[in-house]
């Protein structure tokens, strides 16, 4: 998979990609991630990338030209499955979206900053708009980091134990069951007996029960879908 991220602030994305699973995925060549700065596509001698909004009002708007040029250049080099804009008014990110995107080959992610991007970019270049929740961040970069992480960990070969992503919360529409590791007893806190029994069928049954119980308690909305 190849991810091309258009951002004015690549440094905001460097650290999330420099550790743990995403770092390993990059090193193993399971994913390639590139940053593109719209500033390098500005024809303006001051490398201007934002301007006041028509009609008046506070806040700067990212200009159409640098972003359009950047997207067109990338699209002239290869085909992209989606051109995604990270924005609080997009579709809320869910595991099902990450699952779908993890099957794609080439994605462009556009991070807005300031008030956002000129609407014509959204109307003519963007194929999908994603939000990571009902709150407003200073820009799309942290949202892009979240989206990339949720996709990259699903790529075949990225997680050590291949089945590990399948047992995550949300993967089958419910929350994951509680997990424990050694020691079996710490002060007076014990690991549930069943998990020490070696009876895999019973353990599976217990985990399913706990998943449903937790989901009913914490996220009953998931069971309604
Ligand atoms: N940009 C600013 N806020 C955002 C959010 N909640 N999700 C995605 N992109 C954003």
XYZ file of C-alpha atoms and ligand atoms in Angstrom:
235
model
C 0.000 0.000 0.000
C 1.084 3.558 -0.706
C -0.164 6.567 1.295
C 0.473 10.087 0.012
C -0.270 12.704 2.638
C -0.708 16.326 1.636
C 0.100 18.529 4.602
C 1.531 21.912 5.513
C 2.928 20.386 8.708
C 4.590 17.013 8.002
C 6.448 17.279 11.316
C 3.112 16.677 13.092
C 3.006 13.249 11.455
C 6.601 12.169 11.774
C 6.506 10.816 15.305
C 3.359 8.619 14.954
C 5.047 6.893 12.020
C 8.433 6.522 13.738
C 7.577 3.949 16.381
C 5.883 0.637 16.970
C 3.679 -1.042 14.356
C 3.598 1.643 11.642
C 7.386 2.033 11.816
C 7.821 -1.739 11.419
C 5.361 -1.787 8.511
C 7.360 0.933 6.741
C 10.659 -0.861 7.407
C 9.210 -4.138 6.083
C 8.027 -2.272 2.953
C 4.408 -3.278 3.617
C 3.482 0.391 3.379
C 5.127 3.443 1.827
C 4.192 6.830 3.270
C 5.118 10.102 1.550
C 4.506 13.701 2.571
C 3.772 16.492 0.100
C 3.725 20.132 1.147
C 1.316 22.380 -0.800
C 3.816 25.195 -0.207
C 6.043 23.570 -2.842
C 3.202 23.917 -5.360
C 2.543 27.603 -4.745
C 3.345 29.824 -7.725
C 3.383 32.813 -5.421
C 6.813 34.261 -4.649
C 5.990 34.244 -0.937
C 4.910 30.577 -1.251
C 1.469 31.634 -0.041
C -0.940 28.742 0.530
C -3.828 30.423 2.361
C -5.943 33.526 1.948
C -8.927 35.387 3.417
C -12.368 33.937 2.722
C -14.682 35.513 0.168
C -17.680 37.150 1.816
C -15.645 38.047 4.882
C -15.273 36.306 8.212
C -12.474 35.192 10.483
C -9.843 32.588 9.626
C -7.761 31.712 6.610
C -8.691 29.248 3.878
C -6.247 26.927 2.118
C -6.081 28.029 -1.530
C -7.210 25.813 -4.401
C -4.153 26.063 -6.643
C -1.330 24.526 -4.566
C -3.540 21.615 -3.469
C -5.007 21.016 -6.950
C -1.521 21.022 -8.478
C -0.245 18.599 -5.880
C -3.162 16.170 -6.363
C -2.926 16.384 -10.176
C 0.797 15.655 -10.099
C 0.278 12.564 -7.934
C -2.613 11.378 -10.117
C -0.455 11.769 -13.232
C 2.040 9.332 -11.717
C -0.322 6.500 -10.636
C -3.963 5.674 -10.069
C -5.452 6.372 -6.666
C -8.335 4.435 -5.139
C -9.486 7.365 -3.011
C -8.605 10.995 -2.356
C -9.555 11.460 1.289
C -10.082 14.777 3.079
C -9.839 14.728 6.867
C -12.522 17.047 8.199
C -14.817 17.221 11.240
C -17.883 17.195 8.952
C -16.862 13.968 7.212
C -18.179 10.458 7.847
C -17.134 9.311 11.324
C -14.281 6.807 11.209
C -15.322 3.287 12.146
C -13.555 -0.070 12.017
C -15.555 -0.953 8.878
C -14.052 2.082 7.057
C -10.515 1.111 8.133
C -11.170 -2.467 6.986
C -12.323 -1.283 3.545
C -9.440 1.154 3.086
C -6.888 -1.486 4.102
C -7.803 -3.369 0.910
C -6.840 -0.425 -1.327
C -3.491 0.107 -3.046
C -2.942 3.869 -3.310
C -4.569 6.558 -1.186
C -4.155 10.320 -1.042
C -4.923 11.949 2.329
C -5.443 15.697 2.435
C -4.995 17.471 5.767
C -6.749 20.804 6.117
C -5.451 23.559 8.340
C -6.756 26.951 9.453
C -10.469 27.193 8.498
C -10.123 24.365 5.983
C -9.726 24.102 2.206
C -11.447 25.981 -0.624
C -14.761 24.176 -1.266
C -13.842 23.585 -4.920
C -11.170 21.112 -3.794
C -13.828 19.139 -1.946
C -16.272 19.333 -4.855
C -13.879 18.340 -7.629
C -10.961 16.349 -6.218
C -12.056 14.622 -3.020
C -13.734 11.199 -3.206
C -14.217 10.548 0.523
C -14.390 12.744 3.643
C -13.543 11.299 7.039
C -13.846 12.691 10.576
C -12.299 11.019 13.613
C -15.010 12.317 15.945
C -17.327 15.153 16.825
C -14.681 17.627 17.906
C -12.481 20.096 16.080
C -8.713 19.665 15.880
C -6.284 22.384 14.772
C -5.801 20.525 11.513
C -6.254 17.206 9.769
C -2.756 15.892 10.590
C -3.551 14.133 13.862
C -6.707 12.726 12.276
C -4.606 11.451 9.356
C -2.227 9.785 11.823
C -5.186 8.031 13.475
C -6.626 6.946 10.118
C -3.254 5.682 8.836
C -2.612 3.718 12.027
C -6.049 2.091 11.863
C -5.401 1.037 8.240
C -1.743 0.014 8.388
C -2.166 -2.405 11.318
C -4.669 -4.345 9.183
C -2.295 -4.891 6.244
C -1.364 -8.562 5.875
C 1.965 -9.262 7.572
C 2.009 -6.111 9.709
C 0.810 -7.610 13.005
C 3.014 -10.409 14.336
C 0.099 -12.674 15.120
C -2.046 -12.660 11.995
C -5.275 -13.282 13.867
C -4.660 -10.506 16.366
C -6.548 -7.759 14.490
C -9.566 -10.051 14.152
C -10.031 -10.216 17.908
C -9.957 -6.428 18.387
C -12.948 -4.532 19.697
C -15.442 -3.624 16.902
C -14.047 -6.242 14.519
C -17.180 -8.386 14.915
C -19.443 -5.581 16.076
C -18.791 -6.021 19.806
C -16.175 -4.908 22.336
C -13.231 -7.212 23.052
C -13.375 -9.337 26.238
C -11.080 -8.601 29.238
C -7.485 -9.855 28.929
C -4.966 -10.964 31.553
C -1.350 -12.073 31.760
C 0.962 -13.483 34.449
C 0.930 -13.592 37.414
C -2.360 -15.452 37.930
C -2.573 -13.958 41.429
C -1.470 -10.450 42.466
C -2.242 -9.563 46.090
C -5.854 -10.729 46.304
C -6.640 -10.116 42.632
C -7.046 -13.345 40.679
C -7.274 -14.086 36.981
C -10.647 -15.764 36.215
C -10.273 -19.511 36.830
C -11.668 -20.466 33.418
C -8.707 -18.841 31.604
C -6.298 -21.131 33.477
C -8.325 -24.272 32.718
C -6.823 -25.071 29.316
C -10.334 -25.826 28.024
C -10.291 -23.812 24.783
C -13.985 -24.342 23.973
C -15.046 -23.111 27.422
C -12.588 -20.199 27.222
C -14.034 -19.152 23.862
C -17.561 -19.362 25.283
C -16.516 -17.236 28.312
C -14.908 -14.638 26.037
C -18.020 -14.367 23.889
C -20.214 -13.987 26.983
C -17.930 -11.277 28.384
C -17.862 -9.453 25.034
C -21.651 -9.289 24.906
C -21.901 -8.360 28.594
C -19.379 -5.501 28.189
C -20.963 -4.271 24.971
C -24.434 -4.230 26.586
C -23.035 -2.230 29.493
C -20.705 0.198 27.708
C -21.892 0.425 24.092
C -25.472 -0.850 23.778
C -25.744 1.138 20.504
C -23.409 -1.389 18.838
C -25.860 -4.223 19.446
C -28.709 -2.316 17.822
C -26.937 -2.052 14.447
N -9.777 18.245 11.203
C -10.144 18.984 12.270
N -10.895 18.284 13.122
C -11.020 17.031 12.587
C -11.680 15.847 12.986
N -12.401 15.777 14.100
N -11.587 14.774 12.184
C -10.899 14.837 11.031
N -10.252 15.918 10.603
C -10.300 17.017 11.365
